[in-house]
């Protein structure tokens, strides 16, 4: 069985993506809509806070809820980490994904001033990948053991780790 | 009478409050260049809502016409829009793209 195509929703998402790209051309590099009707905005890393505040405060895009904040490690790229924010709008019942990139040493602006929920998610991304968030209120390890060295979710970290348990 | 929402008090005289907020937003929007898409669209939205607020004096009917939840939520939304407009004046997002990504950055599958 194949998921039925929802043309109306696809068209609405395409229109909204073009709307946002028209308003924020300084930071948005690309907009895409997946075949499963998911809208993705690809951002320059300096534009995280402007784009997230715009999506939270603007009347046509009240994405008040940060559903997820993760990172993806693609070691072959120049900027290996891809930070992904998933936002949900309760007023319009729609979701949007915002993606940025960074390498191992460049800090990224923290999303905590915009969404309080980003606090622990950013701690997890720091702990697991090593992406430093500037202006984070309390950036420390959250899932690994107290004296743990290394960032486990990176692709070059071995599955059974470096220390024997 | 209550809003039914936790933490949002009932607003007495919502028309006045909305009028002040919308005039402030329009004032802030004058500071950004006229051809910016943000200014165009936000002015359109604010003027539509402002006209509805001016025409309709009954609170319940205004809520139905705006179709955006309770009046108190509309007031909160207008306050958010005002703070966003002030930040937009500083960030200037209508300028052209800051920096192109590396050519393989957004290619998927790798």
XYZ file of N, CA and C in Angstrom:
825
model
N 0.865 -1.202 0.000
C 0.000 0.000 0.000
C 0.892 1.239 0.000
N 0.349 2.271 -0.618
C 1.096 3.525 -0.743
C 0.303 4.621 -0.030
N 1.009 5.545 0.658
C 0.304 6.644 1.329
C -0.392 7.508 0.290
N -1.670 7.828 0.459
C -2.375 8.654 -0.548
C -1.784 10.060 -0.587
N -1.664 10.614 -1.790
C -1.060 11.934 -1.933
C -2.052 13.010 -1.518
N -1.625 13.924 -0.648
C -2.494 15.010 -0.214
C -2.051 16.267 -0.941
N -2.654 16.506 -2.154
C -2.167 17.605 -2.994
C -2.408 18.953 -2.348
N -3.566 19.075 -1.649
C -3.926 20.370 -1.066
C -2.883 20.781 -0.023
N -2.552 19.817 0.860
C -1.576 20.148 1.907
C -0.211 20.447 1.299
N 0.156 19.689 0.235
C 1.452 19.929 -0.419
C 1.505 21.348 -0.974
N 0.375 21.746 -1.630
C 0.339 23.086 -2.212
C 0.435 24.147 -1.116
N -0.309 23.939 0.004
C -0.279 24.913 1.101
C 1.128 25.046 1.661
N 1.812 23.890 1.841
C 3.163 23.941 2.393
C 4.116 24.631 1.429
N 3.975 24.351 0.115
C 4.832 25.021 -0.861
C 4.631 26.528 -0.800
N 3.340 26.949 -0.744
C 3.064 28.387 -0.696
C 3.652 29.012 0.549
N 3.471 28.337 1.697
C 3.997 28.900 2.928
C 5.518 28.959 2.894
N 6.150 27.920 2.296
C 7.609 27.949 2.182
C 8.089 29.120 1.356
N 7.379 29.396 0.241
C 7.769 30.553 -0.577
C 7.541 31.855 0.160
N 6.459 31.921 0.946
C 6.159 33.114 1.742
C 7.300 33.411 2.699
N 7.728 32.375 3.452
C 8.796 32.585 4.430
C 10.104 32.937 3.726
N 10.370 32.282 2.591
C 11.622 32.568 1.869
C 11.621 33.981 1.334
N 10.418 34.527 1.030
C 10.368 35.894 0.529
C 10.628 36.901 1.638
N 10.183 36.545 2.866
C 10.326 37.487 3.974
C 11.746 37.472 4.529
N 12.425 36.315 4.528
C 13.737 36.210 5.181
C 14.820 35.784 4.201
N 15.067 36.522 3.114
C 16.047 36.025 2.152
C 17.473 36.074 2.671
N 17.697 36.792 3.796
C 19.080 36.930 4.277
C 19.622 35.624 4.836
N 18.737 34.777 5.391
C 19.241 33.594 6.093
C 18.849 32.285 5.422
N 17.733 32.280 4.665
C 17.229 31.006 4.142
C 17.976 30.681 2.860
N 18.663 29.508 2.862
C 19.405 29.103 1.666
C 18.561 28.267 0.741
N 17.677 27.471 1.310
C 16.888 26.572 0.468
C 15.609 26.222 1.208
N 14.553 25.931 0.464
C 13.303 25.460 1.065
C 12.902 24.215 0.317
N 12.542 23.158 1.034
C 12.073 21.972 0.312
C 10.876 21.367 1.020
N 10.033 20.705 0.231
C 8.879 19.993 0.776
C 9.048 18.530 0.390
N 9.107 17.664 1.388
C 9.297 16.238 1.081
C 8.018 15.659 0.493
N 8.128 14.437 -0.025
C 6.953 13.815 -0.629
C 5.933 13.425 0.429
N 6.348 13.383 1.729
C 5.385 13.089 2.785
C 4.802 14.372 3.368
N 4.866 15.474 2.616
C 4.315 16.762 3.058
C 4.976 17.273 4.323
N 6.319 17.364 4.313
C 7.041 17.979 5.424
C 7.840 19.147 4.873
N 7.656 20.336 5.470
C 8.337 21.523 4.981
C 9.656 21.684 5.713
N 10.751 21.932 4.970
C 12.062 22.092 5.590
C 12.676 23.408 5.134
N 13.191 24.191 6.097
C 13.901 25.426 5.762
C 15.370 25.226 6.055
N 16.243 25.479 5.071
C 17.680 25.287 5.288
C 18.296 26.669 5.500
N 18.931 26.854 6.673
C 19.300 28.186 7.176
C 20.812 28.324 7.269
N 21.291 29.560 7.127
C 22.663 29.883 7.506
C 22.728 29.939 9.035
N 23.823 29.441 9.680
C 23.835 29.360 11.142
C 23.696 30.689 11.874
N 24.037 31.831 11.213
C 23.850 33.110 11.915
C 22.389 33.476 12.056
N 21.533 32.795 11.309
C 20.137 33.215 11.269
C 19.221 32.391 12.123
N 19.772 31.604 13.049
C 18.905 30.714 13.833
C 17.923 31.528 14.644
N 18.452 32.484 15.473
C 17.544 33.211 16.363
C 16.544 34.056 15.586
N 16.956 34.825 14.533
C 15.927 35.562 13.786
C 14.850 34.663 13.197
N 15.257 33.528 12.598
C 14.251 32.682 11.958
C 13.339 32.062 12.995
N 13.904 31.574 14.117
C 13.053 30.942 15.124
C 12.114 31.964 15.769
N 12.590 33.204 16.024
C 11.677 34.198 16.603
C 10.613 34.575 15.600
N 10.981 34.680 14.316
C 9.967 34.987 13.320
C 8.896 33.908 13.295
N 9.323 32.628 13.276
C 8.347 31.549 13.214
C 7.504 31.493 14.478
N 8.056 31.962 15.613
C 7.266 31.892 16.839
C 6.290 33.051 16.937
N 6.703 34.258 16.501
C 5.901 35.442 16.798
C 4.998 35.893 15.668
N 5.316 35.570 14.424
C 4.553 36.136 13.322
C 3.145 35.568 13.309
N 2.174 36.424 12.854
C 0.771 36.020 12.929
C 0.452 34.879 11.976
N 1.119 34.855 10.808
C 0.830 33.800 9.839
C 1.572 32.514 10.119
N 2.424 32.505 11.159
C 3.261 31.330 11.418
C 3.483 31.213 12.901
N 2.500 30.845 13.664
C 2.629 30.812 15.114
C 3.137 29.459 15.552
N 4.435 29.205 15.284
C 5.032 27.919 15.662
C 5.559 28.041 17.083
N 4.620 27.979 18.051
C 5.013 28.264 19.420
C 5.698 27.096 20.098
N 5.627 25.919 19.519
C 6.076 24.732 20.238
C 7.293 24.143 19.560
N 8.395 24.019 20.327
C 9.584 23.338 19.803
C 9.440 21.866 20.134
N 9.237 21.045 19.089
C 8.998 19.632 19.343
C 10.295 18.878 19.529
N 11.359 19.257 18.781
C 12.581 18.467 18.822
C 13.770 19.321 18.411
N 14.929 18.997 18.956
C 16.175 19.664 18.567
C 17.225 18.571 18.499
N 17.683 18.251 17.292
C 18.669 17.160 17.193
C 19.807 17.598 16.297
N 20.773 16.707 16.138
C 21.871 16.965 15.217
C 22.101 15.711 14.396
N 22.665 15.907 13.198
C 22.986 14.783 12.328
C 24.461 14.907 11.975
N 25.194 13.810 12.039
C 26.617 13.851 11.760
C 26.880 13.249 10.394
N 27.415 14.039 9.466
C 27.759 13.539 8.140
C 29.237 13.853 7.957
N 30.145 12.926 8.301
C 31.564 13.271 8.407
C 32.199 13.713 7.092
N 31.605 13.341 5.949
C 32.265 13.641 4.688
C 32.104 15.092 4.288
N 31.214 15.847 4.975
C 31.000 17.232 4.567
C 31.994 18.152 5.245
N 32.116 19.379 4.712
C 32.998 20.349 5.352
C 32.418 20.768 6.711
N 31.111 21.072 6.735
C 30.441 21.361 8.007
C 29.704 20.109 8.409
N 30.333 19.307 9.269
C 29.822 17.945 9.396
C 28.521 17.830 10.146
N 28.229 18.737 11.076
C 27.009 18.564 11.861
C 25.881 19.386 11.278
N 24.676 18.789 11.301
C 23.492 19.472 10.789
C 22.540 19.551 11.970
N 22.225 20.771 12.453
C 21.322 20.891 13.606
C 19.905 21.000 13.062
N 18.973 20.252 13.628
C 17.607 20.196 13.114
C 16.656 20.634 14.221
N 15.797 21.617 13.919
C 14.753 22.035 14.861
C 13.406 21.645 14.269
N 12.586 20.963 15.043
C 11.226 20.633 14.580
C 10.246 21.493 15.350
N 9.440 22.282 14.643
C 8.504 23.181 15.316
C 7.079 22.770 14.996
N 6.175 23.039 15.938
C 4.767 22.707 15.743
C 3.929 23.954 15.987
N 2.979 24.217 15.092
C 2.061 25.335 15.287
C 0.729 24.784 15.762
N 0.310 25.228 16.969
C -0.952 24.718 17.507
C -2.138 25.419 16.855
N -1.950 26.714 16.507
C -3.047 27.478 15.910
C -3.405 26.914 14.550
N -2.376 26.620 13.729
C -2.638 26.179 12.357
C -2.429 24.677 12.163
N -2.107 23.963 13.225
C -1.894 22.515 13.156
C -0.946 22.140 12.035
N 0.264 22.687 12.075
C 1.213 22.278 11.053
C 2.614 22.261 11.636
N 3.483 21.502 10.985
C 4.848 21.344 11.468
C 5.828 21.901 10.454
N 7.014 22.259 10.941
C 8.047 22.767 10.039
C 9.386 22.331 10.592
N 10.341 22.127 9.695
C 11.665 21.714 10.134
C 12.654 22.784 9.712
N 13.553 23.186 10.637
C 14.555 24.198 10.332
C 15.915 23.542 10.509
N 16.753 23.611 9.472
C 18.051 22.931 9.545
C 19.178 23.931 9.392
N 20.242 23.761 10.207
C 21.449 24.595 10.094
C 22.653 23.682 10.058
N 23.820 24.278 9.772
C 25.014 23.440 9.732
C 26.115 24.065 10.566
N 27.031 23.243 11.038
C 28.214 23.761 11.720
C 29.283 22.679 11.691
N 30.535 23.099 11.919
C 31.558 22.058 12.044
C 31.895 21.887 13.515
N 32.989 21.153 13.807
C 33.187 20.756 15.204
C 33.543 21.935 16.105
N 34.169 22.971 15.554
C 34.726 24.002 16.421
C 33.925 25.297 16.433
N 33.002 25.489 15.472
C 32.278 26.769 15.438
C 31.095 26.733 16.379
N 30.976 27.715 17.304
C 29.790 27.704 18.159
C 28.556 28.165 17.394
N 27.391 27.736 17.916
C 26.106 28.029 17.301
C 25.290 28.807 18.335
N 24.461 29.754 17.900
C 23.636 30.489 18.857
C 22.634 29.561 19.521
N 22.452 29.741 20.820
C 21.505 28.876 21.520
C 20.078 29.312 21.252
N 19.159 28.361 21.176
C 17.754 28.688 20.927
C 17.000 28.914 22.221
N 17.680 28.872 23.362
C 16.986 28.979 24.658
C 16.283 30.322 24.842
N 16.848 31.472 24.381
C 16.076 32.714 24.534
C 14.750 32.683 23.792
N 14.659 31.873 22.731
C 13.424 31.829 21.944
C 12.478 30.764 22.484
N 12.976 29.556 22.691
C 12.168 28.452 23.194
C 12.848 27.880 24.429
N 12.151 27.984 25.572
C 12.768 27.464 26.799
C 13.016 25.964 26.715
N 12.242 25.276 25.883
C 12.345 23.827 25.806
C 13.685 23.377 25.260
N 14.428 24.317 24.600
C 15.661 23.903 23.932
C 16.782 23.602 24.902
N 16.583 23.920 26.188
C 17.662 23.810 27.175
C 18.279 22.414 27.213
N 17.496 21.413 27.589
C 18.043 20.067 27.714
C 18.407 19.464 26.372
N 17.655 19.824 25.313
C 17.997 19.283 23.999
C 19.384 19.748 23.579
N 19.703 21.031 23.879
C 21.023 21.521 23.479
C 22.110 20.897 24.336
N 21.794 20.644 25.609
C 22.771 19.932 26.440
C 23.039 18.552 25.866
N 21.970 17.900 25.367
C 22.166 16.567 24.802
C 23.004 16.633 23.531
N 22.737 17.621 22.670
C 23.522 17.731 21.436
C 24.982 18.042 21.764
N 25.212 18.883 22.790
C 26.603 19.144 23.198
C 27.270 17.871 23.695
N 26.524 17.117 24.528
C 27.123 15.932 25.120
C 27.406 14.869 24.074
N 26.454 14.649 23.167
C 26.562 13.532 22.242
C 27.386 13.857 20.994
N 27.383 15.142 20.548
C 28.064 15.476 19.294
C 29.221 16.447 19.477
N 29.166 17.279 20.540
C 30.241 18.237 20.728
C 29.994 19.567 20.065
N 28.726 19.891 19.784
C 28.399 21.187 19.183
C 28.220 22.190 20.310
N 29.047 23.261 20.322
C 28.975 24.226 21.416
C 27.904 25.265 21.122
N 27.055 25.558 22.138
C 25.995 26.544 21.984
C 26.359 27.787 22.775
N 26.517 28.903 22.086
C 26.850 30.165 22.757
C 25.610 30.712 23.439
N 25.789 31.394 24.568
C 24.694 31.976 25.347
C 23.742 30.940 25.911
N 24.194 29.724 26.068
C 23.350 28.746 26.747
C 23.501 28.942 28.249
N 22.412 28.909 29.036
C 22.534 29.181 30.476
C 23.334 28.144 31.248
N 23.327 26.869 30.784
C 23.931 25.848 31.637
C 24.346 24.671 30.782
N 25.446 24.799 30.011
C 25.775 23.753 29.046
C 26.706 22.750 29.694
N 26.186 21.596 30.073
C 27.048 20.554 30.631
C 26.532 19.198 30.178
N 27.229 18.136 30.544
C 26.841 16.807 30.080
C 25.515 16.411 30.710
N 24.733 15.634 29.962
C 23.416 15.263 30.490
C 23.185 13.763 30.438
N 23.769 13.034 29.486
C 23.479 11.604 29.395
C 24.696 10.731 29.668
N 25.906 11.257 29.390
C 27.081 10.402 29.580
C 27.508 10.412 31.040
N 28.384 9.487 31.370
C 28.893 9.337 32.723
C 29.759 10.541 33.086
N 30.036 10.768 34.386
C 30.639 12.024 34.833
C 32.019 12.284 34.275
N 32.859 11.253 34.168
C 34.207 11.511 33.668
C 34.369 11.103 32.227
N 33.263 11.008 31.504
C 33.301 10.446 30.157
C 34.007 11.398 29.202
N 34.890 10.825 28.376
C 35.555 11.657 27.368
C 35.090 11.223 26.008
N 34.877 12.173 25.153
C 34.440 11.822 23.811
C 32.980 12.180 23.612
N 32.567 12.139 22.359
C 31.183 12.471 22.018
C 30.578 11.289 21.295
N 29.736 10.493 21.998
C 29.344 9.167 21.507
C 28.612 9.116 20.182
N 27.758 10.093 19.828
C 26.956 9.917 18.621
C 27.710 10.242 17.343
N 28.942 10.691 17.468
C 29.694 10.970 16.240
C 29.964 9.674 15.489
N 30.093 9.783 14.183
C 30.241 8.580 13.373
C 31.597 7.923 13.591
N 32.606 8.689 14.070
C 33.917 8.059 14.245
C 34.110 7.514 15.649
N 33.060 7.541 16.471
C 33.149 6.973 17.806
C 32.714 5.513 17.722
N 33.532 4.557 18.181
C 33.192 3.138 17.985
C 31.983 2.734 18.809
N 31.317 1.685 18.379
C 30.061 1.265 19.007
C 30.255 0.867 20.468
N 31.329 0.127 20.761
C 31.524 -0.294 22.140
C 32.464 0.634 22.893
N 32.738 1.823 22.373
C 33.482 2.826 23.121
C 34.954 2.512 23.251
N 35.662 3.399 23.950
C 37.106 3.247 24.107
C 37.479 2.614 25.434
N 36.576 2.661 26.426
C 36.923 2.182 27.766
C 36.208 0.868 28.012
N 36.921 -0.090 28.597
C 36.299 -1.386 28.863
C 35.523 -1.298 30.166
N 34.292 -1.825 30.157
C 33.446 -1.768 31.353
C 33.247 -3.177 31.889
N -17.030 35.762 34.280
C -16.664 35.264 32.957
C -15.149 35.085 32.884
N -14.751 33.989 32.254
C -13.316 33.675 32.183
C -12.919 33.408 30.741
N -11.619 33.376 30.489
C -11.171 33.017 29.150
C -11.217 31.518 28.933
N -11.157 30.756 30.017
C -11.063 29.308 29.860
C -9.641 28.841 29.696
N -8.672 29.763 29.623
C -7.267 29.380 29.446
C -6.505 29.723 30.717
N -5.580 28.868 31.112
C -4.815 29.099 32.346
C -3.870 30.278 32.133
N -3.864 31.222 33.061
C -2.867 32.287 33.027
C -3.248 33.491 32.207
N -4.375 33.431 31.485
C -4.798 34.579 30.682
C -6.006 35.207 31.354
N -5.839 36.447 31.872
C -6.977 37.099 32.506
C -7.902 37.658 31.444
N -9.170 37.878 31.822
C -10.114 38.476 30.882
C -9.683 39.920 30.637
N -9.694 40.337 29.369
C -9.259 41.700 29.056
C -10.474 42.605 29.039
N -10.450 43.642 29.909
C -11.535 44.624 29.808
C -11.098 45.620 28.756
N -12.026 46.072 27.938
C -11.757 47.002 26.854
C -10.702 46.483 25.865
N -10.966 45.339 25.230
C -9.982 44.787 24.281
C -9.831 45.636 23.033
N -10.907 46.343 22.610
C -10.809 47.136 21.386
C -9.753 48.208 21.521
N -9.745 48.869 22.708
C -8.772 49.935 22.949
C -7.352 49.378 22.888
N -7.161 48.249 23.604
C -5.821 47.644 23.676
C -5.328 47.247 22.292
N -6.234 46.612 21.507
C -5.841 46.194 20.157
C -5.542 47.406 19.295
N -6.334 48.475 19.469
C -6.102 49.682 18.678
C -4.705 50.231 18.951
N -4.344 50.331 20.254
C -3.016 50.852 20.608
C -1.931 49.975 20.008
N -2.089 48.629 20.187
C -1.039 47.717 19.715
C -0.858 47.804 18.206
N -1.991 47.855 17.457
C -1.862 47.868 16.006
C -1.255 49.172 15.522
N -1.584 50.305 16.191
C -0.967 51.565 15.764
C 0.523 51.532 16.056
N 0.892 50.931 17.204
C 2.329 50.849 17.503
C 3.061 50.003 16.467
N 2.430 48.862 16.085
C 3.083 47.986 15.092
C 3.271 48.734 13.790
N 2.207 49.431 13.342
C 2.329 50.162 12.081
C 3.398 51.237 12.181
N 3.531 51.865 13.375
C 4.587 52.859 13.543
C 5.968 52.251 13.417
N 6.163 51.068 14.035
C 7.477 50.414 13.945
C 7.766 50.002 12.513
N 6.716 49.561 11.786
C 6.932 49.095 10.419
C 7.368 50.217 9.498
N 7.085 51.490 9.866
C 7.518 52.588 8.989
C 9.039 52.674 8.942
N 9.708 52.073 9.959
C 11.166 52.191 9.992
C 11.871 51.243 9.064
N 11.138 50.291 8.447
C 11.850 49.360 7.558
C 11.529 49.742 6.119
N 12.422 49.434 5.174
C 12.249 49.895 3.790
C 10.929 49.432 3.199
N 10.382 50.274 2.310
C 9.046 50.024 1.825
C 8.958 48.761 0.971
N 10.055 48.347 0.337
C 9.936 47.211 -0.565
C 10.177 45.872 0.132
N 10.415 45.880 1.444
C 10.657 44.628 2.154
C 9.365 43.832 2.227
N 9.469 42.514 1.963
C 8.271 41.667 1.948
C 7.633 41.619 3.335
N 8.485 41.649 4.400
C 7.942 41.578 5.754
C 7.003 42.753 6.003
N 7.442 43.951 5.566
C 6.600 45.128 5.815
C 5.271 45.004 5.073
N 5.358 44.577 3.796
C 4.134 44.439 2.981
C 3.132 43.513 3.649
N 3.573 42.292 3.959
C 2.638 41.293 4.464
C 2.129 41.647 5.845
N 3.026 42.160 6.709
C 2.581 42.482 8.058
C 1.604 43.646 8.040
N 1.868 44.651 7.153
C 0.917 45.754 7.076
C -0.440 45.259 6.615
N -0.422 44.319 5.662
C -1.691 43.770 5.168
C -2.461 43.097 6.303
N -1.761 42.229 7.055
C -2.425 41.505 8.151
C -2.953 42.487 9.180
N -2.089 43.446 9.591
C -2.471 44.364 10.674
C -3.626 45.238 10.230
N -3.595 45.702 8.961
C -4.698 46.558 8.508
C -6.013 45.807 8.436
N -5.956 44.541 7.978
C -7.182 43.737 7.967
C -7.766 43.624 9.364
N -6.892 43.242 10.335
C -7.407 43.035 11.692
C -7.881 44.353 12.299
N -7.160 45.431 11.994
C -7.506 46.732 12.533
C -8.899 47.154 12.030
N -9.151 46.928 10.703
C -10.465 47.297 10.171
C -11.567 46.492 10.830
N -11.315 45.191 11.027
C -12.331 44.368 11.684
C -12.586 44.856 13.105
N -11.501 45.225 13.823
C -11.666 45.692 15.203
C -12.450 47.001 15.213
N -12.164 47.892 14.223
C -12.853 49.180 14.227
C -14.326 49.022 13.914
N -14.648 48.054 12.970
C -16.049 47.943 12.563
C -16.899 47.236 13.599
N -16.374 46.214 14.228
C -17.175 45.317 15.055
C -17.017 45.664 16.524
N -18.104 46.084 17.184
C -17.976 46.467 18.584
C -18.284 45.310 19.528
N -18.995 44.306 19.066
C -19.338 43.193 19.943
C -18.174 42.207 20.016
N -17.789 41.865 21.252
C -16.564 41.063 21.445
C -16.714 39.670 20.849
N -17.889 39.055 21.076
C -18.089 37.680 20.622
C -18.039 37.596 19.104
N -18.729 38.581 18.442
C -18.754 38.549 16.975
C -17.364 38.846 16.416
N -16.598 39.725 17.123
C -15.243 40.022 16.661
C -14.384 38.771 16.708
N -14.540 37.993 17.803
C -13.783 36.738 17.905
C -14.102 35.800 16.749
N -15.424 35.713 16.407
C -15.809 34.804 15.321
C -15.252 35.287 13.988
N -15.297 36.614 13.765
C -14.834 37.121 12.473
C -13.338 36.946 12.309
N -12.577 37.232 13.394
C -11.123 37.087 13.310
C -10.718 35.634 13.187
N -11.513 34.749 13.787
C -11.286 33.312 13.708
C -9.876 32.942 14.162
N -9.499 33.524 15.321
C -8.144 33.248 15.803
C -8.174 32.994 17.301
N -9.172 32.290 17.804
C -9.241 32.007 19.229
C -9.784 33.191 19.999
N -9.573 33.199 21.317
C -10.117 34.225 22.184
C -9.500 35.588 21.897
N -10.214 36.664 22.325
C -9.696 38.013 22.131
C -8.384 38.192 22.880
N -8.291 37.586 24.061
C -7.060 37.715 24.832
C -5.890 37.109 24.072
N -6.158 35.977 23.348
C -5.094 35.376 22.533
C -4.712 36.302 21.399
N -5.697 36.995 20.812
C -5.394 37.944 19.734
C -4.515 39.066 20.262
N -4.811 39.507 21.520
C -3.990 40.570 22.116
C -2.566 40.084 22.317
N -2.405 38.852 22.836
C -1.054 38.285 23.033
C -0.327 38.206 21.701
N -1.064 37.759 20.652
C -0.447 37.639 19.335
C 0.012 38.993 18.814
N -0.807 40.040 19.067
C -0.414 41.383 18.612
C 0.821 41.863 19.359
N 0.904 41.543 20.665
C 2.107 41.937 21.416
C 3.339 41.228 20.867
N 3.182 39.932 20.528
C 4.308 39.188 19.933
C 4.740 39.808 18.617
N 3.732 40.178 17.792
C 4.044 40.761 16.497
C 4.797 42.076 16.673
N 4.423 42.849 17.725
C 5.104 44.126 17.975
C 6.564 43.895 18.332
N 6.814 42.927 19.244
C 8.205 42.678 19.631
C 8.995 42.138 18.441
N 8.332 41.313 17.603
C 9.020 40.791 16.413
C 9.375 41.912 15.456
N 8.446 42.886 15.275
C 8.725 43.993 14.359
C 9.920 44.795 14.850
N 9.983 45.020 16.189
C 11.119 45.772 16.715
C 12.429 45.032 16.470
N 12.411 43.698 16.645
C 13.653 42.943 16.411
C 14.007 42.922 14.925
N 12.988 42.875 14.052
C 13.247 42.857 12.604
C 13.955 44.117 12.144
N 13.619 45.266 12.813
C 14.288 46.510 12.433
C 15.792 46.382 12.663
N 16.176 45.642 13.727
C 17.611 45.478 13.979
C 18.230 44.434 13.074
N 17.532 43.308 12.852
C 18.152 42.203 12.120
C 18.199 42.422 10.622
N 17.247 43.187 10.078
C 17.164 43.468 8.641
C 17.218 42.194 7.786
N 16.218 41.342 7.857
C 16.297 40.077 7.126
C 15.985 40.195 5.639
N 15.652 41.415 5.126
C 15.296 41.532 3.722
C 16.523 41.684 2.838
N 17.694 41.789 3.439
C 18.906 41.889 2.613
C 19.157 40.566 1.917
N 19.982 40.571 0.853
C 20.226 39.292 0.155
C 21.024 38.332 1.019
N 21.135 37.103 0.512
C 21.683 35.997 1.296
C 23.070 36.305 1.842
N 23.285 35.906 3.124
C 24.568 36.169 3.792
C 25.702 35.426 3.104
N 25.514 34.096 2.969
C 26.617 33.253 2.526
C 26.043 31.998 1.901
N 26.547 31.622 0.739
C 26.078 30.378 0.118
C 26.662 29.185 0.866
N 25.903 28.100 1.000
C 26.480 26.931 1.665
C 27.458 26.222 0.729
N 28.342 25.374 1.241
C 29.173 24.546 0.352
C 28.284 23.662 -0.512
N 28.752 23.321 -1.715
C 27.860 22.727 -2.700
C 27.338 21.366 -2.269
N 28.080 20.641 -1.401
C 27.581 19.320 -1.013
C 26.843 19.359 0.319
N 26.599 20.556 0.848
C 26.053 20.642 2.206
C 24.657 20.059 2.284
N 23.789 20.449 1.363
C 22.401 20.020 1.494
C 22.055 18.911 0.528
N 23.068 18.189 0.019
C 22.746 17.103 -0.897
C 22.382 15.866 -0.106
N 21.228 15.287 -0.428
C 20.811 14.066 0.277
C 20.116 13.150 -0.712
N 20.443 11.887 -0.850
C 21.514 11.123 -0.195
C 22.908 11.598 -0.578
N 23.885 11.361 0.307
C 25.213 11.946 0.180
C 25.792 11.594 -1.174
